[in-house]
Structure formats: structure tokens, C-alpha cells
């Protein structure tokens, strides 16, 4: 391709780190190591028992974060009663409840194991952490099942956050560090106990076989009903099955890679918050110009939520719902892919 087109962008994927330089020398504009990206994403979603809001993505100045509420004053309150927008100027996009995302409603009840999905600026996220962070009792290392490329990337990401971990790996040649690696089959209860399944604050399942990941998700959920389980899916069609098996979060290799490529092609217009949930940027449709967010009722009409407004080179996060939308601006919205299609169909283009 580079021989016949000197300037066209070329995006490639690489399985091995050594291949990155080779592909770049061959003319690739961008080289993606999807396994590395997936491991990092799985690790970011491991809360480790903390109530701090952890960043899961960013587009322009908008930061999307997730926060476990266990032990905070938010438990047993509704979204309306929590008044987070008034207290820290942050927007609650929705909640995760055992693998199911629910768009935020005023009467949404916050449970002890709820994970809030928040949107705001870096300073607003910090204000949330200052107000609601609760030191957690010491817990065991995060358990990573699978010591392949994805598992090792997750381990490196946890190490950067100074979080302890253990890796369960059944192939002796894949063992790296006797201080962190446990040799054996994760289907063996003795191996899991040795690795700390009964004490861990979270489990990351990273094998490259979906049937194995589903089985291990069920197994770990039975052993630890309240532990956080984050799992990899090789095939996107198995994501829903893993959620039903008990995973709190599931990320598929294919969707993560496809979204990263789309981000590069569209210059970052899409940010995948979770499987099937995206933040995306669109020009303000002509039919919405002059209307306020409250008047437009975008969420009720389409399922999308307006969480940002970019105009005259500046981005306003969580804009005032009663101020009319200007012409020539861009909207930042969050919603499922089907909701994004409904938005385009309902309101059209600029």
C-alpha cells in the first residue's frame, strides 16, 4: 500500500512487540498492540476494593470514570438524593449492577455494590474523590487468571498503580516471577486458594478461550459471590453470556481493536466506555439549534445523554440543561450504538 500511496494513513495490528518497529519501517502510520491494550483496559476496570473514581476514558476535556460506592454515604440514596451535580458539578451517566449498565434516572437507587459511571473534568473527578474516598481494609492481591499477553499486560498495569497481584498460569514456560506467579490450572480449587481467591478484591480472567472464561467466571462467582470479576471475551457474541455467568465487566478483543481503529480514522470521535456503550461527538443538528437540552428531551427520545458541548474551541462539560444550544457547536453524547443510530435518525445532520 505504501508503495502506491505515499500519504494514505495505514493502520496495522501487531501480536509481538518486536513487530511494531518492523511494521512502522514498512510504512504503517499507526501500529496497535490490541492484546496490550486489552490487558490495560481490564486492569483499569479492576477497582481493587477502592472507592476512588478510576478514569476509564477521555475525549477532549471530558473524563469518564467509574467508582465503587461501598461504605460511602451514597449507599441507599437515589441519584436525586445524592445531589452529585450540585455538590461536585459531576454528572452521573449511569450505574453498573452486576454487569448490567443502567442509564441514570433521578429515582435510581445506589446499592452497596453499585459502580457509578461519572463524567466530568479532571478537577471535578478529584473533587468527587476528595469527598467520597473511603480507605478500604487490606485485601489480598488481584487475581489474574492467564499469563499470556493480555494477562501480563494487565499485571504491568496493576504494578504501575502499585496494586499487588497474583498470576495463575498452567504452562511452566510462561512463568515469570515466583513471587507473583502460581503454577497450575485455575479450575483446580487448591490452585485458586493458593493464589488467594478467598482473599482477593478482584479477579481478571484473560484466557484466549471463551468457554474457559465463562466456566471460570461461574466458578469464581460461586466461590466469592461479592468479588469483582472482569473478563476477556474473544468473540463478541459471548459478551452477554459472560455477563450472565456473573462477570461485572466484559471486554472483547474484537470490539476494543475495532474501536481503537475507528478512533484513529475519525480522529477520536468515539470513546468506548464499556462493551456496547460509547461516548461520541457529533455536530449539533439543525433541529436542535436554539433548543435547550431540557426542551429537546434527547435522552427520552433516543436513549443518548448530552454530557458535553464544544463551541468556539472550548468544551463545556455537563452544560446547563436550560441554555439554548448554539449553531456550529459539537455535542458530546453517551449511549449504546442503537441509541446513537436513533439520535441520527431523529434529529438528522447540522
XYZ file of C-alpha atoms in Angstrom:
350
model
C 0.000 0.000 0.000
C 2.756 2.434 0.901
C 4.427 1.849 -2.454
C 1.369 3.061 -4.352
C 0.149 5.741 -1.896
C 2.734 7.804 -0.063
C 0.394 9.726 2.252
C -2.609 7.472 2.935
C -2.842 6.509 6.634
C -2.135 2.814 7.257
C -3.212 1.142 10.495
C -1.992 -2.340 11.411
C -2.167 -4.663 14.397
C 0.801 -6.494 15.892
C 0.868 -9.555 18.119
C 4.502 -9.226 19.199
C 6.258 -6.071 20.450
C 9.135 -6.793 18.107
C 6.769 -6.442 15.146
C 5.956 -2.809 15.926
C 9.231 -1.398 14.601
C 9.116 -3.650 11.551
C 5.601 -2.506 10.628
C 6.499 1.132 11.181
C 9.558 0.761 8.949
C 7.314 -0.853 6.343
C 5.250 2.350 6.266
C 2.484 1.946 8.876
C 1.180 5.193 10.325
C -0.194 3.502 13.449
C 0.560 0.066 14.897
C -1.851 -1.267 17.523
C -0.954 -3.961 20.056
C -4.522 -4.968 20.867
C -3.548 -7.607 23.444
C -1.570 -4.974 25.355
C -4.467 -2.523 25.122
C -6.944 -5.155 26.295
C -4.837 -6.078 29.314
C -4.522 -2.427 30.297
C -8.268 -1.895 29.892
C -9.110 -4.922 32.028
C -6.734 -3.712 34.740
C -8.237 -0.214 34.688
C -11.623 -1.728 35.401
C -10.319 -3.546 38.449
C -11.326 -1.333 41.338
C -9.302 -3.255 43.894
C -11.764 -2.521 46.677
C -11.156 1.232 46.435
C -13.900 3.858 46.309
C -11.741 6.206 44.265
C -13.107 7.154 40.854
C -10.850 5.483 38.271
C -10.549 7.012 34.807
C -11.661 4.646 32.034
C -11.501 7.039 29.108
C -11.122 10.613 27.920
C -12.264 12.608 24.904
C -11.223 16.261 24.776
C -11.524 17.610 28.341
C -14.260 15.109 29.201
C -13.181 12.326 31.546
C -15.298 9.235 32.118
C -14.620 7.434 35.391
C -16.092 4.607 37.445
C -16.336 4.494 41.213
C -17.364 1.767 43.644
C -19.540 3.241 46.402
C -19.103 0.544 49.068
C -19.010 2.118 52.525
C -19.689 5.672 51.350
C -22.559 7.955 52.324
C -24.036 7.459 48.841
C -25.285 3.940 49.628
C -29.092 3.674 49.929
C -29.603 7.102 48.360
C -31.169 7.787 44.986
C -29.297 9.712 42.314
C -31.515 12.718 43.075
C -30.832 12.492 46.809
C -27.067 12.194 46.257
C -27.054 15.621 44.514
C -23.646 14.993 42.950
C -24.165 17.606 40.242
C -24.860 20.262 42.859
C -22.125 19.121 45.254
C -19.191 18.459 42.907
C -20.548 19.548 39.469
C -20.247 15.982 38.175
C -22.730 14.085 36.029
C -23.816 10.530 36.862
C -24.217 8.846 33.483
C -25.489 5.590 34.924
C -24.715 2.640 37.126
C -23.260 -0.836 36.724
C -25.129 -3.540 38.592
C -23.539 -6.971 38.140
C -22.641 -6.496 34.510
C -25.720 -4.508 33.513
C -25.463 -0.813 32.685
C -28.480 1.305 33.603
C -28.831 4.897 32.438
C -29.104 7.304 35.327
C -32.592 8.257 36.491
C -33.479 10.517 39.450
C -35.017 7.571 41.315
C -32.122 5.152 40.614
C -31.178 3.618 43.963
C -27.474 3.296 44.806
C -26.636 -0.072 46.390
C -23.545 -1.116 48.323
C -22.033 -2.866 45.282
C -23.097 -0.254 42.717
C -20.440 1.183 40.426
C -21.195 4.758 39.357
C -20.247 5.894 35.856
C -19.254 9.551 36.148
C -18.457 12.272 33.623
C -16.638 15.496 34.348
C -13.374 17.390 34.171
C -10.201 16.278 35.949
C -10.853 18.760 38.764
C -14.439 17.555 39.177
C -13.304 13.930 39.397
C -10.738 14.984 42.020
C -13.454 16.800 43.999
C -15.511 13.604 43.979
C -12.539 11.611 45.282
C -11.798 14.167 47.989
C -15.388 13.946 49.210
C -16.164 10.240 48.936
C -12.926 8.248 49.056
C -13.089 5.673 51.853
C -9.894 3.807 52.820
C -10.591 0.109 52.456
C -9.492 -2.675 54.729
C -6.458 -4.518 53.457
C -7.363 -7.242 50.993
C -5.479 -9.828 49.017
C -3.770 -9.262 45.674
C -5.809 -9.026 42.493
C -6.015 -12.475 40.906
C -5.139 -12.678 37.190
C -6.093 -15.954 35.536
C -3.953 -16.487 32.458
C -0.339 -15.435 31.975
C -0.394 -14.755 28.241
C -0.011 -11.392 26.513
C -3.271 -9.996 27.884
C -2.663 -11.233 31.418
C 0.890 -9.881 31.506
C -0.280 -6.511 30.199
C -2.887 -6.420 32.982
C -0.169 -7.286 35.523
C 2.072 -4.457 34.320
C -0.814 -2.019 34.505
C -1.634 -3.064 38.075
C 2.031 -2.750 39.027
C 2.030 0.823 37.724
C -0.880 1.522 40.087
C 1.116 -0.130 42.890
C -1.532 -2.817 43.293
C -0.473 -6.315 44.346
C -1.410 -9.201 42.036
C -1.031 -12.926 41.501
C -0.969 -14.647 38.107
C -2.309 -18.186 37.720
C -0.669 -19.891 34.732
C -0.714 -23.585 33.832
C 2.175 -23.538 31.345
C 5.541 -23.670 33.169
C 7.326 -21.893 30.317
C 5.086 -18.839 30.808
C 6.034 -18.309 34.457
C 7.939 -15.073 35.030
C 8.279 -14.284 38.733
C 7.987 -16.825 41.573
C 6.871 -14.010 43.881
C 3.738 -13.319 41.844
C 3.124 -16.390 39.650
C 1.271 -19.536 40.695
C 1.671 -22.641 38.538
C -1.458 -24.696 37.976
C -4.901 -24.984 36.433
C -7.374 -22.339 37.622
C -10.102 -24.999 37.530
C -8.324 -26.622 40.499
C -9.657 -25.207 43.770
C -6.348 -25.821 45.537
C -4.556 -23.693 42.930
C -7.068 -20.862 43.258
C -6.824 -20.941 47.042
C -3.038 -20.842 46.850
C -3.320 -17.800 44.590
C -5.655 -16.098 47.089
C -9.158 -16.454 45.649
C -10.728 -16.271 49.117
C -8.944 -13.003 49.994
C -8.674 -11.175 46.663
C -10.505 -7.931 45.939
C -10.836 -8.689 42.244
C -10.402 -11.340 39.549
C -9.246 -10.694 35.972
C -9.904 -13.618 33.599
C -7.758 -13.400 30.460
C -7.512 -16.809 28.763
C -7.984 -16.936 24.997
C -10.840 -19.467 25.183
C -14.343 -18.102 25.789
C -15.733 -21.404 27.068
C -12.969 -21.497 29.663
C -13.599 -17.874 30.618
C -17.323 -18.492 31.057
C -16.650 -21.559 33.219
C -14.084 -19.726 35.341
C -16.432 -16.769 35.771
C -19.158 -19.054 37.122
C -16.640 -20.872 39.311
C -15.165 -17.706 40.837
C -18.619 -16.197 41.332
C -19.733 -19.277 43.279
C -16.592 -19.170 45.415
C -16.795 -15.415 46.037
C -20.332 -14.038 45.493
C -19.287 -10.409 46.049
C -15.880 -10.248 44.395
C -15.408 -8.086 41.307
C -14.854 -10.189 38.169
C -13.501 -8.631 34.963
C -13.303 -10.947 31.974
C -11.962 -11.016 28.443
C -14.115 -12.207 25.555
C -12.508 -13.425 22.363
C -15.752 -13.365 20.379
C -18.189 -10.505 20.794
C -21.206 -12.819 20.712
C -20.119 -14.279 24.061
C -20.109 -10.967 25.954
C -23.733 -11.280 27.112
C -23.150 -14.893 28.182
C -20.218 -13.853 30.376
C -22.325 -11.164 31.993
C -24.993 -13.765 32.753
C -22.287 -16.026 34.181
C -21.530 -13.347 36.758
C -18.858 -11.051 35.310
C -19.076 -7.423 36.385
C -17.319 -6.221 33.244
C -16.502 -7.898 29.944
C -14.367 -6.513 27.136
C -13.970 -8.195 23.784
C -10.752 -8.257 21.813
C -12.559 -7.532 18.553
C -14.570 -4.540 19.778
C -11.611 -2.938 21.528
C -9.463 -3.242 18.408
C -12.234 -2.011 16.117
C -12.948 0.991 18.357
C -9.254 1.904 18.510
C -9.073 1.822 14.711
C -12.235 3.926 14.409
C -10.797 6.412 16.891
C -7.713 6.801 14.691
C -9.705 7.095 11.472
C -12.209 9.572 12.902
C -9.604 11.448 14.975
C -11.030 10.312 18.290
C -14.731 10.934 17.713
C -15.673 7.726 19.583
C -14.644 6.550 23.042
C -15.727 3.100 24.178
C -16.706 3.366 27.840
C -17.707 -0.290 28.055
C -18.840 -3.057 25.775
C -21.679 -1.525 23.724
C -21.515 1.880 25.469
C -19.754 4.752 23.686
C -19.074 8.450 24.058
C -19.270 10.050 20.630
C -19.015 13.528 19.159
C -21.452 14.897 16.558
C -22.199 18.336 15.077
C -25.279 19.921 16.640
C -28.213 19.009 14.364
C -30.094 21.959 12.905
C -33.299 20.709 14.520
C -31.749 21.179 17.979
C -30.234 24.642 17.469
C -31.949 27.159 19.742
C -33.457 24.481 21.959
C -32.245 23.700 25.456
C -31.247 20.191 26.443
C -34.279 20.042 28.707
C -36.613 21.068 25.862
C -35.054 18.672 23.373
C -35.568 15.650 25.663
C -32.766 13.843 23.838
C -32.457 11.064 26.419
C -36.176 10.286 26.363
C -36.321 10.361 22.562
C -33.169 8.400 21.769
C -31.518 6.955 24.901
C -28.459 9.215 24.425
C -27.343 11.712 27.059
C -25.670 15.039 26.210
C -22.674 15.346 28.521
C -20.593 17.985 26.776
C -20.755 20.912 24.376
C -17.809 22.161 22.306
C -18.126 25.676 20.891
C -15.568 28.299 19.809
C -12.667 25.997 20.670
C -13.764 25.359 24.276
C -15.500 22.316 25.727
C -18.160 22.732 28.391
C -18.653 19.561 30.436
C -22.152 18.886 31.765
C -23.674 22.006 30.148
C -26.606 23.834 31.703
C -29.739 21.951 30.520
C -31.724 25.216 30.280
C -29.378 27.153 27.967
C -30.221 27.004 24.217
C -27.811 25.015 22.056
C -25.812 27.226 19.668
C -25.309 26.676 15.944
C -21.940 25.394 14.770
C -21.204 23.569 18.025
C -20.401 19.906 18.648
C -22.216 17.697 21.120
C -20.616 15.007 23.266
C -23.112 12.224 23.854
C -23.054 8.866 25.579
C -25.214 5.920 24.634
C -25.382 2.474 23.122
C -24.801 2.029 19.395
C -28.522 1.640 18.793
C -29.169 4.885 20.699
C -26.600 6.650 18.501
C -28.450 5.457 15.410
C -31.764 6.679 16.864
C -30.188 10.084 17.520
C -29.087 10.415 13.893
C -32.466 9.230 12.620
C -34.454 11.502 14.968
C -32.501 14.733 14.599
C -30.594 14.407 11.346
C -27.497 16.424 10.492
C -26.384 20.002 11.060
